[in-house]
Short mmCIF file of C-alpha atoms in Angstrom, two decimals:
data_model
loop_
_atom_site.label_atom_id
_atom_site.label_comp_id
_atom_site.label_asym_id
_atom_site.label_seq_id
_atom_site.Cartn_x
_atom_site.Cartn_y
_atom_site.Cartn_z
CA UNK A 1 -67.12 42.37 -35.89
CA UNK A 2 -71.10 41.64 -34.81
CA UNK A 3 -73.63 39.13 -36.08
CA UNK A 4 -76.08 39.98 -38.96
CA UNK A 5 -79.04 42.10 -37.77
CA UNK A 6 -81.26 39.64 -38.95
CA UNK A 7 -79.83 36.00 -36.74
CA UNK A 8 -79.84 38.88 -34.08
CA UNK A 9 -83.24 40.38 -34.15
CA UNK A 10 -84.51 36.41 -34.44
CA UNK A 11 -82.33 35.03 -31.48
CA UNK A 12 -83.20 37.75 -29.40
CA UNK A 13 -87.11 36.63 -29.84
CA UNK A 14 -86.17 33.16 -29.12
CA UNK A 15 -84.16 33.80 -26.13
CA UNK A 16 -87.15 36.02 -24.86
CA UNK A 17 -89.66 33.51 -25.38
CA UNK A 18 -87.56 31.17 -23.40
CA UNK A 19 -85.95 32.80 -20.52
CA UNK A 20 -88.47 35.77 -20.65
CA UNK A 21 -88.11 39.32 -21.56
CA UNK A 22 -86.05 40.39 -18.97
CA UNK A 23 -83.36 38.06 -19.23
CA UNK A 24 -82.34 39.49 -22.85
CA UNK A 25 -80.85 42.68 -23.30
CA UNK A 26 -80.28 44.81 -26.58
CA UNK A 27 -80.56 48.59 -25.56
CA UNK A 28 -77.41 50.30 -26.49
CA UNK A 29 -76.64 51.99 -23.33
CA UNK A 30 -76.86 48.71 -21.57
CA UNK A 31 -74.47 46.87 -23.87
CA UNK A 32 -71.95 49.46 -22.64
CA UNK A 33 -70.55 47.87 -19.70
CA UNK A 34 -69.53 44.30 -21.36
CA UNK A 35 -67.12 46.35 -23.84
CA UNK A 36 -64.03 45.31 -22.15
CA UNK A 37 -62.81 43.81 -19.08
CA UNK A 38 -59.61 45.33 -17.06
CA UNK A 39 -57.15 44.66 -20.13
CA UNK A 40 -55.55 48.10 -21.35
CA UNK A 41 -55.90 48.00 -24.56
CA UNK A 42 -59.57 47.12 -24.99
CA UNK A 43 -60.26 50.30 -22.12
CA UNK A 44 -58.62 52.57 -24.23
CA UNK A 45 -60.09 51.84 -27.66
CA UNK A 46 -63.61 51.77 -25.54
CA UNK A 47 -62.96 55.66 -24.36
CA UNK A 48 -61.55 56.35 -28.11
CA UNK A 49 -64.80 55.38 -29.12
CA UNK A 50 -63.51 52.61 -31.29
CA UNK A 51 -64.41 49.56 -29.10
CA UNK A 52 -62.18 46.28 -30.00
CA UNK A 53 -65.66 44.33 -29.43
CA UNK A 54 -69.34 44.74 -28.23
CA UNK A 55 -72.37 42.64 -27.57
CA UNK A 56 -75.14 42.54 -30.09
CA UNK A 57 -76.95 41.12 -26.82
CA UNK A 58 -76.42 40.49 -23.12
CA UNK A 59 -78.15 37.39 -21.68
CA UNK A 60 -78.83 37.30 -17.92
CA UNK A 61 -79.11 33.98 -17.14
CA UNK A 62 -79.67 32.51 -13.73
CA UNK A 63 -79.64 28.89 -14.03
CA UNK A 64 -77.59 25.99 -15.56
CA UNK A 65 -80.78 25.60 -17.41
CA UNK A 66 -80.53 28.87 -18.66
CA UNK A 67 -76.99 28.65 -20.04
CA UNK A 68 -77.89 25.41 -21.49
CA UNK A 69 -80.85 26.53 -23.38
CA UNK A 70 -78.67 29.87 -24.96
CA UNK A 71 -75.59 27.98 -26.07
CA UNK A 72 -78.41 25.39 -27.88
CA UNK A 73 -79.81 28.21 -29.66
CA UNK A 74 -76.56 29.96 -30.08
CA UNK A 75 -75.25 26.94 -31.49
CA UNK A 76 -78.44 26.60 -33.60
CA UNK A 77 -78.05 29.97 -35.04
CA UNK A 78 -73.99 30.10 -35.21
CA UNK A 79 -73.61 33.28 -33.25
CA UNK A 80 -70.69 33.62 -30.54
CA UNK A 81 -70.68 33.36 -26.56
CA UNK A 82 -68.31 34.53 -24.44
CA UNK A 83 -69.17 34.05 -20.43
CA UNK A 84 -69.14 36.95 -18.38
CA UNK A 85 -68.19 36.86 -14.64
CA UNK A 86 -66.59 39.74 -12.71
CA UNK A 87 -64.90 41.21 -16.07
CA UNK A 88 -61.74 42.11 -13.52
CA UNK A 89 -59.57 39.88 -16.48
CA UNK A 90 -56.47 41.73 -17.98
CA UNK A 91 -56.07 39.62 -20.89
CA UNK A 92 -59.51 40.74 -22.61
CA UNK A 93 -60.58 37.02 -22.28
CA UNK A 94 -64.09 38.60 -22.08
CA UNK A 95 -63.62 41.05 -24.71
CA UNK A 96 -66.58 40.18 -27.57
CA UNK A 97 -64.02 40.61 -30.18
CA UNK A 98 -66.83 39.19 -33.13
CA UNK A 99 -69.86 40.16 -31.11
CA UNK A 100 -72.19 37.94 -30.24
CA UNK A 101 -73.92 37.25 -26.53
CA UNK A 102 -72.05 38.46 -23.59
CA UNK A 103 -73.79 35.58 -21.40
CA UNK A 104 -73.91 37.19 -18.12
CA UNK A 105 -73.62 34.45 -15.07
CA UNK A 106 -73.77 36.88 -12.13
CA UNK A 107 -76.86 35.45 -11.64
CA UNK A 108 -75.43 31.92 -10.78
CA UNK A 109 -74.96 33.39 -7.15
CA UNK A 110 -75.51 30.29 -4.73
CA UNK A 111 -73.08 28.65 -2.43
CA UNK A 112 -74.41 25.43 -2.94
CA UNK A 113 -73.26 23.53 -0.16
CA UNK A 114 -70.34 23.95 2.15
CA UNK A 115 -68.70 20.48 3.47
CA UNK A 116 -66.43 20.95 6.93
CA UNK A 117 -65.98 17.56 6.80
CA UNK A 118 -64.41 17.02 3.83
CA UNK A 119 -63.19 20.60 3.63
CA UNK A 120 -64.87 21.66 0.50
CA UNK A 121 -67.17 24.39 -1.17
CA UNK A 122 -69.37 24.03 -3.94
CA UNK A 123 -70.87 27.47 -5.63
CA UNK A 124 -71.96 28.52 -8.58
CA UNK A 125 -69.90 30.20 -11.08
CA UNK A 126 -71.26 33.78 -10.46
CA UNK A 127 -70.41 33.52 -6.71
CA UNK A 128 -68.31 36.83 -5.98
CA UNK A 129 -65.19 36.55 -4.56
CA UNK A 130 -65.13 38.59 -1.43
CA UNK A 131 -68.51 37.44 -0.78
CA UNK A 132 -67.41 33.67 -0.57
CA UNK A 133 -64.80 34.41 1.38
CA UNK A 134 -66.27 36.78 4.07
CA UNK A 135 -69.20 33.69 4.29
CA UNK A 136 -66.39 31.13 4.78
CA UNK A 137 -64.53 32.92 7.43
CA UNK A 138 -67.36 33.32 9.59
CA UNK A 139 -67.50 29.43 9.67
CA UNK A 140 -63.79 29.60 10.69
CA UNK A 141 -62.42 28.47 6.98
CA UNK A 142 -60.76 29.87 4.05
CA UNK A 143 -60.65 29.57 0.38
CA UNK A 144 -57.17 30.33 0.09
CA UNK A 145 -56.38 32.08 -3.24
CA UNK A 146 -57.10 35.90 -2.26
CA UNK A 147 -56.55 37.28 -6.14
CA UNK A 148 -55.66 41.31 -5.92
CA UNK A 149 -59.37 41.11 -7.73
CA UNK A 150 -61.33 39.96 -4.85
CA UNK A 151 -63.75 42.13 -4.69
CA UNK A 152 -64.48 41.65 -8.16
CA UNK A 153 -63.92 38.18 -9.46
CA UNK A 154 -65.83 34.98 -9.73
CA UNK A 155 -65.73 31.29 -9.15
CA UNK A 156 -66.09 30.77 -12.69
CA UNK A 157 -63.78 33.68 -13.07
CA UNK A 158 -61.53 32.02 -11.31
CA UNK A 159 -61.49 28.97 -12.71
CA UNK A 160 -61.72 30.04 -16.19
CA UNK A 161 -58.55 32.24 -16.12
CA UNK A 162 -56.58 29.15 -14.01
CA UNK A 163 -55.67 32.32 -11.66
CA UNK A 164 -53.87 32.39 -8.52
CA UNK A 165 -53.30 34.27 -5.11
CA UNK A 166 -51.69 35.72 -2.73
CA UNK A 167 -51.29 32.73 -0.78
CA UNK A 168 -50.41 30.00 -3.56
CA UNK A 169 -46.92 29.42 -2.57
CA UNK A 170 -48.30 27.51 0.29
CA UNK A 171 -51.44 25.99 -0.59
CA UNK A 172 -51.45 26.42 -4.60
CA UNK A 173 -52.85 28.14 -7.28
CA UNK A 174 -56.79 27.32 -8.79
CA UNK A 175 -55.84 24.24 -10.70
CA UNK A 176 -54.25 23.03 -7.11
CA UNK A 177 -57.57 24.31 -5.46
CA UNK A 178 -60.40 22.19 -7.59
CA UNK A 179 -61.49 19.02 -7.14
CA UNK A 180 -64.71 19.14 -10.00
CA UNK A 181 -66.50 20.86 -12.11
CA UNK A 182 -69.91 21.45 -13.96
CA UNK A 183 -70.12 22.47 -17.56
CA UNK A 184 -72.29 23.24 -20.28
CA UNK A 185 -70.76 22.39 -23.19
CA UNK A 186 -71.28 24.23 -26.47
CA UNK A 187 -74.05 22.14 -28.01
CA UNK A 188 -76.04 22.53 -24.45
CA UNK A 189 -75.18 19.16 -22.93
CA UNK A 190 -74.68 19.37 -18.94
CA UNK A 191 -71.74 17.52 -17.77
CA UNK A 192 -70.42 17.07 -14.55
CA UNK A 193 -66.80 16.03 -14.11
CA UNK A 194 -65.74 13.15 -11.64
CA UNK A 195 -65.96 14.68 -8.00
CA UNK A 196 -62.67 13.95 -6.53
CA UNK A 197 -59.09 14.84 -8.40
CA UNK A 198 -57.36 11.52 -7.59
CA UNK A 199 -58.88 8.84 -9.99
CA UNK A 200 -57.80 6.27 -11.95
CA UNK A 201 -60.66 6.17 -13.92
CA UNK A 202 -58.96 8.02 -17.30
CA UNK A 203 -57.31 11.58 -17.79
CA UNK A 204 -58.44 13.96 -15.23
CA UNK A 205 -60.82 15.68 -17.45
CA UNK A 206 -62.07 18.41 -14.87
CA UNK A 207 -58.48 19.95 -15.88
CA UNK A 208 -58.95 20.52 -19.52
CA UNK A 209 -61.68 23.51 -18.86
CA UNK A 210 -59.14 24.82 -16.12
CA UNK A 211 -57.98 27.63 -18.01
CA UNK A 212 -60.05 27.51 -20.99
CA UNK A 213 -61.07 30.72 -21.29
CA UNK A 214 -64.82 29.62 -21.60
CA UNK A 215 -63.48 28.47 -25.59
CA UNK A 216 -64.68 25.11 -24.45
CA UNK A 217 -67.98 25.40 -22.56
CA UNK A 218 -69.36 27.19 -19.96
CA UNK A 219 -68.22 26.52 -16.19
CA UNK A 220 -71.62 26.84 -14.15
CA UNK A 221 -70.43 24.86 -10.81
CA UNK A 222 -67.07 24.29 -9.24
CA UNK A 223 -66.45 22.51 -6.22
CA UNK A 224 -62.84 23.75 -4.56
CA UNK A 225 -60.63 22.57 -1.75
CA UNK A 226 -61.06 24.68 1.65
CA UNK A 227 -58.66 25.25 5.08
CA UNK A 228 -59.65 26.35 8.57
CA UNK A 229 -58.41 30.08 9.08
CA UNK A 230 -54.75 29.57 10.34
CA UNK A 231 -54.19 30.16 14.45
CA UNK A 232 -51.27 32.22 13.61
CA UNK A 233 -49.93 34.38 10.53
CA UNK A 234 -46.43 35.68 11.50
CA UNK A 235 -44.74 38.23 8.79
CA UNK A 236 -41.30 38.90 8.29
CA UNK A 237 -39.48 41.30 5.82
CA UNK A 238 -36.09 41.26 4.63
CA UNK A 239 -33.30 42.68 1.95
CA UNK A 240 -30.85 40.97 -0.28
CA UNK A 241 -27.59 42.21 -1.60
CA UNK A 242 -29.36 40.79 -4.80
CA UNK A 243 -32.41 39.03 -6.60
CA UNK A 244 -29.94 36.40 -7.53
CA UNK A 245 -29.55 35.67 -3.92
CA UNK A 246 -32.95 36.06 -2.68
CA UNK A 247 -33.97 34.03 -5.58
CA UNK A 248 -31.44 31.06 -4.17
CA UNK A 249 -32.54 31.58 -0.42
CA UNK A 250 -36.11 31.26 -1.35
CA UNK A 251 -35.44 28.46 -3.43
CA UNK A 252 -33.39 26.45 -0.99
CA UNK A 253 -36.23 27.35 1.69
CA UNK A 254 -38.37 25.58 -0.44
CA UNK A 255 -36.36 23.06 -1.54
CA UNK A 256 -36.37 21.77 2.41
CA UNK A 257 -39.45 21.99 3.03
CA UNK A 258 -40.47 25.12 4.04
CA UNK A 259 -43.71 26.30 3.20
CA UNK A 260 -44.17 30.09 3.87
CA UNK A 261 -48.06 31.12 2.39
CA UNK A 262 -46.49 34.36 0.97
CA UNK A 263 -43.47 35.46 -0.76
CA UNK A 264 -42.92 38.57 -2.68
CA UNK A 265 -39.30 39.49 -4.16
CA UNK A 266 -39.42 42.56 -5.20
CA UNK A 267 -36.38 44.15 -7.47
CA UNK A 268 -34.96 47.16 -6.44
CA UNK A 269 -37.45 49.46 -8.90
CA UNK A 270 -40.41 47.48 -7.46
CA UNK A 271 -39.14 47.88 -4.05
CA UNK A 272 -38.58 51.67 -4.49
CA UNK A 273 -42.02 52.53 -6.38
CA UNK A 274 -44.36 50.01 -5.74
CA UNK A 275 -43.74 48.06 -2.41
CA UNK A 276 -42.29 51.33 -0.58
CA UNK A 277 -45.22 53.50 -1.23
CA UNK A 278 -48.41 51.04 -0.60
CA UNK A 279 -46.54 50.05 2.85
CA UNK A 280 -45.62 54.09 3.82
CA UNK A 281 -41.82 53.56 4.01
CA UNK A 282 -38.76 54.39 1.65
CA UNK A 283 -37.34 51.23 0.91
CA UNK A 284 -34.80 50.35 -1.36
CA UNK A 285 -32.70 47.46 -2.44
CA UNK A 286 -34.22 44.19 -2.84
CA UNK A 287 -36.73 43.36 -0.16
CA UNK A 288 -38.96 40.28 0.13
CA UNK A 289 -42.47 39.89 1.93
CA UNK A 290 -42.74 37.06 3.63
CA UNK A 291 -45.65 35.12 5.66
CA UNK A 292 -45.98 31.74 7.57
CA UNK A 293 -49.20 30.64 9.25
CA UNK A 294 -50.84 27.69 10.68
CA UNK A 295 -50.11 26.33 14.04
CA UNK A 296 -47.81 28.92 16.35
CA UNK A 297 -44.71 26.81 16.84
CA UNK A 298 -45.15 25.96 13.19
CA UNK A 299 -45.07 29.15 11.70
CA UNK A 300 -42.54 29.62 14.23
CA UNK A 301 -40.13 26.89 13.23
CA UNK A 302 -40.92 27.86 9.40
CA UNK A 303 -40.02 31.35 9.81
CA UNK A 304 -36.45 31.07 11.80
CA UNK A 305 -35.60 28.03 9.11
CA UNK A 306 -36.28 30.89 5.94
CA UNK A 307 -34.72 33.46 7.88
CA UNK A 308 -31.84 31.92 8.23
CA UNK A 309 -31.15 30.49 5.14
CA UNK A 310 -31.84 34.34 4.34
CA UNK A 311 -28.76 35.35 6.32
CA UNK A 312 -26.74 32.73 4.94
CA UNK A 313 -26.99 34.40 1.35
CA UNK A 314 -26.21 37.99 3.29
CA UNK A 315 -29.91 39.10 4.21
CA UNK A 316 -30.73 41.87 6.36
CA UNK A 317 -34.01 40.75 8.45
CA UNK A 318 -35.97 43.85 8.55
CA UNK A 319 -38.70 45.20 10.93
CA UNK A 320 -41.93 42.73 10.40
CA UNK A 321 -44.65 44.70 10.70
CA UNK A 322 -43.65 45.90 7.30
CA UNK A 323 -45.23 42.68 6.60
CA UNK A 324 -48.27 43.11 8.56
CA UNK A 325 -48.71 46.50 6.96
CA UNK A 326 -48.51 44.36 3.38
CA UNK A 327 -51.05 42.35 4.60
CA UNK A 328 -53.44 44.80 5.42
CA UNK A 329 -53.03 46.94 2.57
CA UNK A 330 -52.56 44.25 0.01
CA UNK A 331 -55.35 45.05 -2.70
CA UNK A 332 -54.15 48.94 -2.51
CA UNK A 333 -51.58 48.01 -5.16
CA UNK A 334 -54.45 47.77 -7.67
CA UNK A 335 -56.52 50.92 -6.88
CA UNK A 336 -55.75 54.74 -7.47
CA UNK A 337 -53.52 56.55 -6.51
CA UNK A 338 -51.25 53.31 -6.53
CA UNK A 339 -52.98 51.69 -9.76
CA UNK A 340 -52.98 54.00 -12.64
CA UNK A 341 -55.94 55.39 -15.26
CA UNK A 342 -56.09 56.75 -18.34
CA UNK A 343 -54.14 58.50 -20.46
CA UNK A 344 -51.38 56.77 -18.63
CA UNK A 345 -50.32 52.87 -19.86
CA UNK A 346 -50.19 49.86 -17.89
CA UNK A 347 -49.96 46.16 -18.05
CA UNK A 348 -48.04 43.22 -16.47
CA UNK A 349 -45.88 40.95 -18.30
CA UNK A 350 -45.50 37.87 -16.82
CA UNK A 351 -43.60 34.95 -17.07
CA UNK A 352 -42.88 31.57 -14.87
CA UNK A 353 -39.68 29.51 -15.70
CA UNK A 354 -37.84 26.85 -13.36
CA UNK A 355 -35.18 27.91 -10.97
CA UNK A 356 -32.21 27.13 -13.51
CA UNK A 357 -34.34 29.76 -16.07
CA UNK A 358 -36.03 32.39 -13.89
CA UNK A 359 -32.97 35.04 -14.07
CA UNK A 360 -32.25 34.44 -17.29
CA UNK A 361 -35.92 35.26 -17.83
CA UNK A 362 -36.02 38.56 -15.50
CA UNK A 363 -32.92 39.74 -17.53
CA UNK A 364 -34.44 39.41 -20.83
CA UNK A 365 -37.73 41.32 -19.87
CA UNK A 366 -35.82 43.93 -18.49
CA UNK A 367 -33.53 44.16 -21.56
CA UNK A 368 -36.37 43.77 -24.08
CA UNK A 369 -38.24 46.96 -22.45
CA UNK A 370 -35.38 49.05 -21.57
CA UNK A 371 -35.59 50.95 -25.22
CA UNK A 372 -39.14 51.79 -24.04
CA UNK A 373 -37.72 53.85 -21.28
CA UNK A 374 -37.28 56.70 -23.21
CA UNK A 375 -40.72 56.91 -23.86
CA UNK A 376 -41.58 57.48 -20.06
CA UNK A 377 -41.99 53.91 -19.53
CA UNK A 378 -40.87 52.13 -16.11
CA UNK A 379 -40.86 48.32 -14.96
CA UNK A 380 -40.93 47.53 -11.40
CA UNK A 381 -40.90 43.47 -11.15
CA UNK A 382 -41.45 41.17 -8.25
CA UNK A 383 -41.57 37.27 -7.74
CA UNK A 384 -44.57 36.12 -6.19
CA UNK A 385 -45.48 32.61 -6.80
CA UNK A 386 -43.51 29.88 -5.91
CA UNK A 387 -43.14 26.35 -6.61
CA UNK A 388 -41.16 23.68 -5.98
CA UNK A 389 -39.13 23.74 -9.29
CA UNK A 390 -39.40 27.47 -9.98
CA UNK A 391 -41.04 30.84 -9.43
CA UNK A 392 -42.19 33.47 -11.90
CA UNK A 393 -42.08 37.69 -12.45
CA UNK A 394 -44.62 39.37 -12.60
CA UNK A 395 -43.34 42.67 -14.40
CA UNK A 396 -45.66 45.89 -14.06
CA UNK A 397 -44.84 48.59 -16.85
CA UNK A 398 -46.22 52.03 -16.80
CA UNK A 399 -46.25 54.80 -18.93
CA UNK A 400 -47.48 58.22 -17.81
CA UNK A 401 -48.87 59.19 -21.37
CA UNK A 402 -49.70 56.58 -23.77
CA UNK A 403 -49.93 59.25 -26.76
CA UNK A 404 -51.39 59.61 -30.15
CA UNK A 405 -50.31 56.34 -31.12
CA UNK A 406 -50.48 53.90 -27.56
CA UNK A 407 -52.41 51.35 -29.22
CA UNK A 408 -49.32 50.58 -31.72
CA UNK A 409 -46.95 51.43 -28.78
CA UNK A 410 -48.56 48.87 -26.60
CA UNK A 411 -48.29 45.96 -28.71
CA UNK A 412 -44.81 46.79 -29.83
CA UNK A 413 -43.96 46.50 -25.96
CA UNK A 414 -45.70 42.98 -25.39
CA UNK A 415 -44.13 41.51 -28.37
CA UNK A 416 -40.54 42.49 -27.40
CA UNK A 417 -41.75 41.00 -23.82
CA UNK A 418 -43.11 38.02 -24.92
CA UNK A 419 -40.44 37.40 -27.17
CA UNK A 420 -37.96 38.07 -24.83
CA UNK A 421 -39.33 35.54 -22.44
CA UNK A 422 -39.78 32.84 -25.12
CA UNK A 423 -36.44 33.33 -26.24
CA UNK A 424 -35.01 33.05 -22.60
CA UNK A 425 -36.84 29.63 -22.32
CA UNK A 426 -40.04 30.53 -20.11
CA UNK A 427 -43.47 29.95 -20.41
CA UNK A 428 -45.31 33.52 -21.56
CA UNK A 429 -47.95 33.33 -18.54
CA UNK A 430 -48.38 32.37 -15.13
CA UNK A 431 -51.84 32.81 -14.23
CA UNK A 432 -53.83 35.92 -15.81
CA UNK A 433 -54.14 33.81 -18.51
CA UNK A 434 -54.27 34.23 -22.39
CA UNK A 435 -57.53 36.11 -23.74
CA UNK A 436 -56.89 38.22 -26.88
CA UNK A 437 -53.60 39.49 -25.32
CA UNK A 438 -51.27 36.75 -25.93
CA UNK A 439 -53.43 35.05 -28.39
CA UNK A 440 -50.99 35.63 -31.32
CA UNK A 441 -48.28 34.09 -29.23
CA UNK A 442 -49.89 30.48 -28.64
CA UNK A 443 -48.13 29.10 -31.53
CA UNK A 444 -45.02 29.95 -30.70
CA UNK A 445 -45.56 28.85 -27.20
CA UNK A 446 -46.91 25.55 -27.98
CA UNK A 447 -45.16 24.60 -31.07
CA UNK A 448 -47.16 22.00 -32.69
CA UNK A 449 -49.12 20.91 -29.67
CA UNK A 450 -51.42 23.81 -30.07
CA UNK A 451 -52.68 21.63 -32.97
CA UNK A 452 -54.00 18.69 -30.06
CA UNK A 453 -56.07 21.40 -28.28
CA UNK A 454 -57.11 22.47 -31.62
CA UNK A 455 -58.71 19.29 -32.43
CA UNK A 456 -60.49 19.39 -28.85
CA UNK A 457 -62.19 22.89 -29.57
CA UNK A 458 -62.98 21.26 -33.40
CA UNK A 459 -64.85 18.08 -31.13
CA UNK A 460 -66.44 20.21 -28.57
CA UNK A 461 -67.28 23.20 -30.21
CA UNK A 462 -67.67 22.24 -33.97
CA UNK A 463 -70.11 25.67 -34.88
CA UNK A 464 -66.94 27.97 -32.97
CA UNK A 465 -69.09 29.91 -31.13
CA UNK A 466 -67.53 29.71 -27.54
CA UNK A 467 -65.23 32.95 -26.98
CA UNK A 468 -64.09 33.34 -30.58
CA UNK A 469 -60.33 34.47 -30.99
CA UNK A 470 -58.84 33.59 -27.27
CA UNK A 471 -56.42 30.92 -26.86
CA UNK A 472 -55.56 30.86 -30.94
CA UNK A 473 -58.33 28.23 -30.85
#
């Protein structure tokens, strides 16, 4: 891990003289912060005192200029990049696993322009989450992919990770929510992808740095698809004698054409320790969140259409304001006392498969880690993005105590999960993305197609110095 002292020390003086002195930073106390993002492992090995990476320098750069002119010299001089946005990833996508620069693009903080014609949003790829948001609603429109990390993520952040939000059932996750991008690529060159995402002028290439990871290029600009604030959000709450039935109600719900903005499933463990506590009620069973917004009579209609196809598969319709009170507190799920810290042991597996899969799926998970319960561990799953062809879990383990050994515990527990989900036929993420997490499960995920993105990184990045070891690139 690291870059020899010397293609450091020389770098450094290069980067200085072009971006000036304060836009380079090598003091050890200031490296501190870009050891690891939000993913477990690399937060535990950073308070063990045995880091799993660490900047040999942080680079603060503020224009597209200034990202061009590092990755030219970084490319020059073979040593690694690896963007840094929010670092709210769980994956340890920005984890500096063989050192390098930790190029910092917080500075990239304009919203370019916004469009309320053509309902769009261009900023920069250090553009804060909340921040865009709370300057969009005060025109009356909405980004809508509300991520539980809000208040921490970025644009690029976004983009990068291909994330999603609370509200993708309805209006879709990132990939759904971009029309273009800008990118530096790893020799320097600025590129800007064709600005609308119906073409038929070749293969949608804004797409193939959706979800990249930054092992591609840097993302600098994004330009994303906006919606006026809905006139009416109307929440209901229910409980199924099963997840196998809630899972067909929602299904047939969306099979007809109803488009509710949220749904959470939650299984009777989620319901009972994660849902029940962050809304201040003892719940149990299976209960689902639901949401429907827009015009009045249309969330109307939308809402008596679900809830009945509810009842048909034996629903009880709860109170709603259970829903409301979801709303309100949604990011609570993520923050002590409901989000736990260290020494305890957390992390999601996650998995999206298509309707005819998605049990089979939940099963396996829950067989795979039920061994683990012995140690302390507990799983409390819930299904909250939907598509038209299937949904996905999202399954939150936690163990009070990770021990002497949690760092060898942990990754026995995601390779009995990921293997579990392979083996059931899903697809091992559904939008936290890859990073050095699941990494070491891209071949098997792929199969031999991993080789054709392979070849891309080769093309783009021939030196390898864009986010060494994510993706298995």
């Amino acid at each position: 891990m690291g870059v020899a002292v010397e293609n450091v020390a020389l770098l450094a003086g290069e980067l200085r003289a072009r971006l000036g002195a304060d836009a380079v930073v090598s003091e050890g106390d200031r490296l501190d912060a870009y050891e690891a993002d939000t993913y477990w492992k690399a937060i535990a090995a950073s308070a063990n005192g045995s880091p799993l990476g660490r900047p040999d320098l942080v680079v603060l750069a503020g224009s597209d200029d200034d990202v061009a002119a590092v990755l030219r010299l970084a490319n020059e001089h073979r040593v690694p990049v690896v963007p840094w946005g929010g670092g709210s990833g769980s994956q340890g996508g920005a984890v500096l696993s063989e050192g390098g620069i930790a190029l910092d693009l917080n500075g990239l903080d304009r919203i370019v322009e916004v469009d309320e014609t053509s309902l769009t949003v261009t900023a920069e790829a250090g553009v804060n989450g909340l921040r865009l948001e709370e300057e969009l609603n005060a025109r009356g429109l909405m980004l809508p992919h509300y991520p539980a990390s809000v208040d921490l993520a970025t644009v690029g952040g976004y983009v990068a990770a291909r994330g999603s939000g609370v509200l993708s059932t309805r209006y879709g996750k990132i990939e759904d929510l971009v029309l273009s991008l800008r990118v530096v690529l790893p020799t320097g060159e600025v590129i800007d992808t064709v600005p609308v995402p119906r073409h038929a002028v070749g293969p949608e290439l804004t797409q193939l740095f959706v979800g990249s990871e930054g092992t591609l290029g840097v993302i600098t600009r994004a330009t994303l698809s906006l919606r006026p604030l809905p006139a009416a959000r109307r929440f209901e709450a229910v409980s199924f004698p099963s997840l196998a039935e809630g899972i067909a109600a929602l299904r047939d719900a969306i099979a007809r054409g109803l488009r509710p903005s949220v749904i959470r499933l939650y299984d009777e463990t989620a319901t009972r320790l994660t849902l029940g506590p962050v809304v201040g009620e003892e719940l149990d069973d299976v209960c689902a969140i639901l949401c429907f917004e827009g015009e009045p009579s249309v969330a109307d209609a939308e809402a008596e259409g679900v809830l009945r196809l509810a009842a048909e598969r034996g629903a009880t319709i709860l109170d709603g304001s259970l829903g409301e009170t979801w709303w309100t507190r949604r990011y609570e799920f993520y923050r002590p006392p409901h989000h736990p810290e260290l020494p305890a042991m957390w992390g999601t597996i996650e998995a999206v498969a298509t309707y005819a899969r998605i049990h089979d799926v939940y099963e396996a998970v829950r067989h795979a880690l039920e061994p683990y319960e012995q140690e302390g561990l507990t799983l409390r799953i819930h299904l909250s993005h939907w598509y038209p062809w299937g949904t996905m879990i999202y399954g939150r383990f936690v163990l009070p105590d990770a021990g002497r050994n949690g760092i060898e515990l942990h990754d026995r527990i995601w390779e009995d999960g990921v293997k579990a989900i392979l083996g059931a036929g899903g697809v091992m993420n559904d939008h936290h993305g890859v990073g050095l997490k699941l990494a070491p499960y891209m071949p098997a995920q792929h199969g031999p197609a991993l080789d054709t993105l392979r070849r891309i990184k080769e093309v783009l990045d021939p030196n390898r110095i864009m986010n060494p070891g994510k993706l298995a690139l």
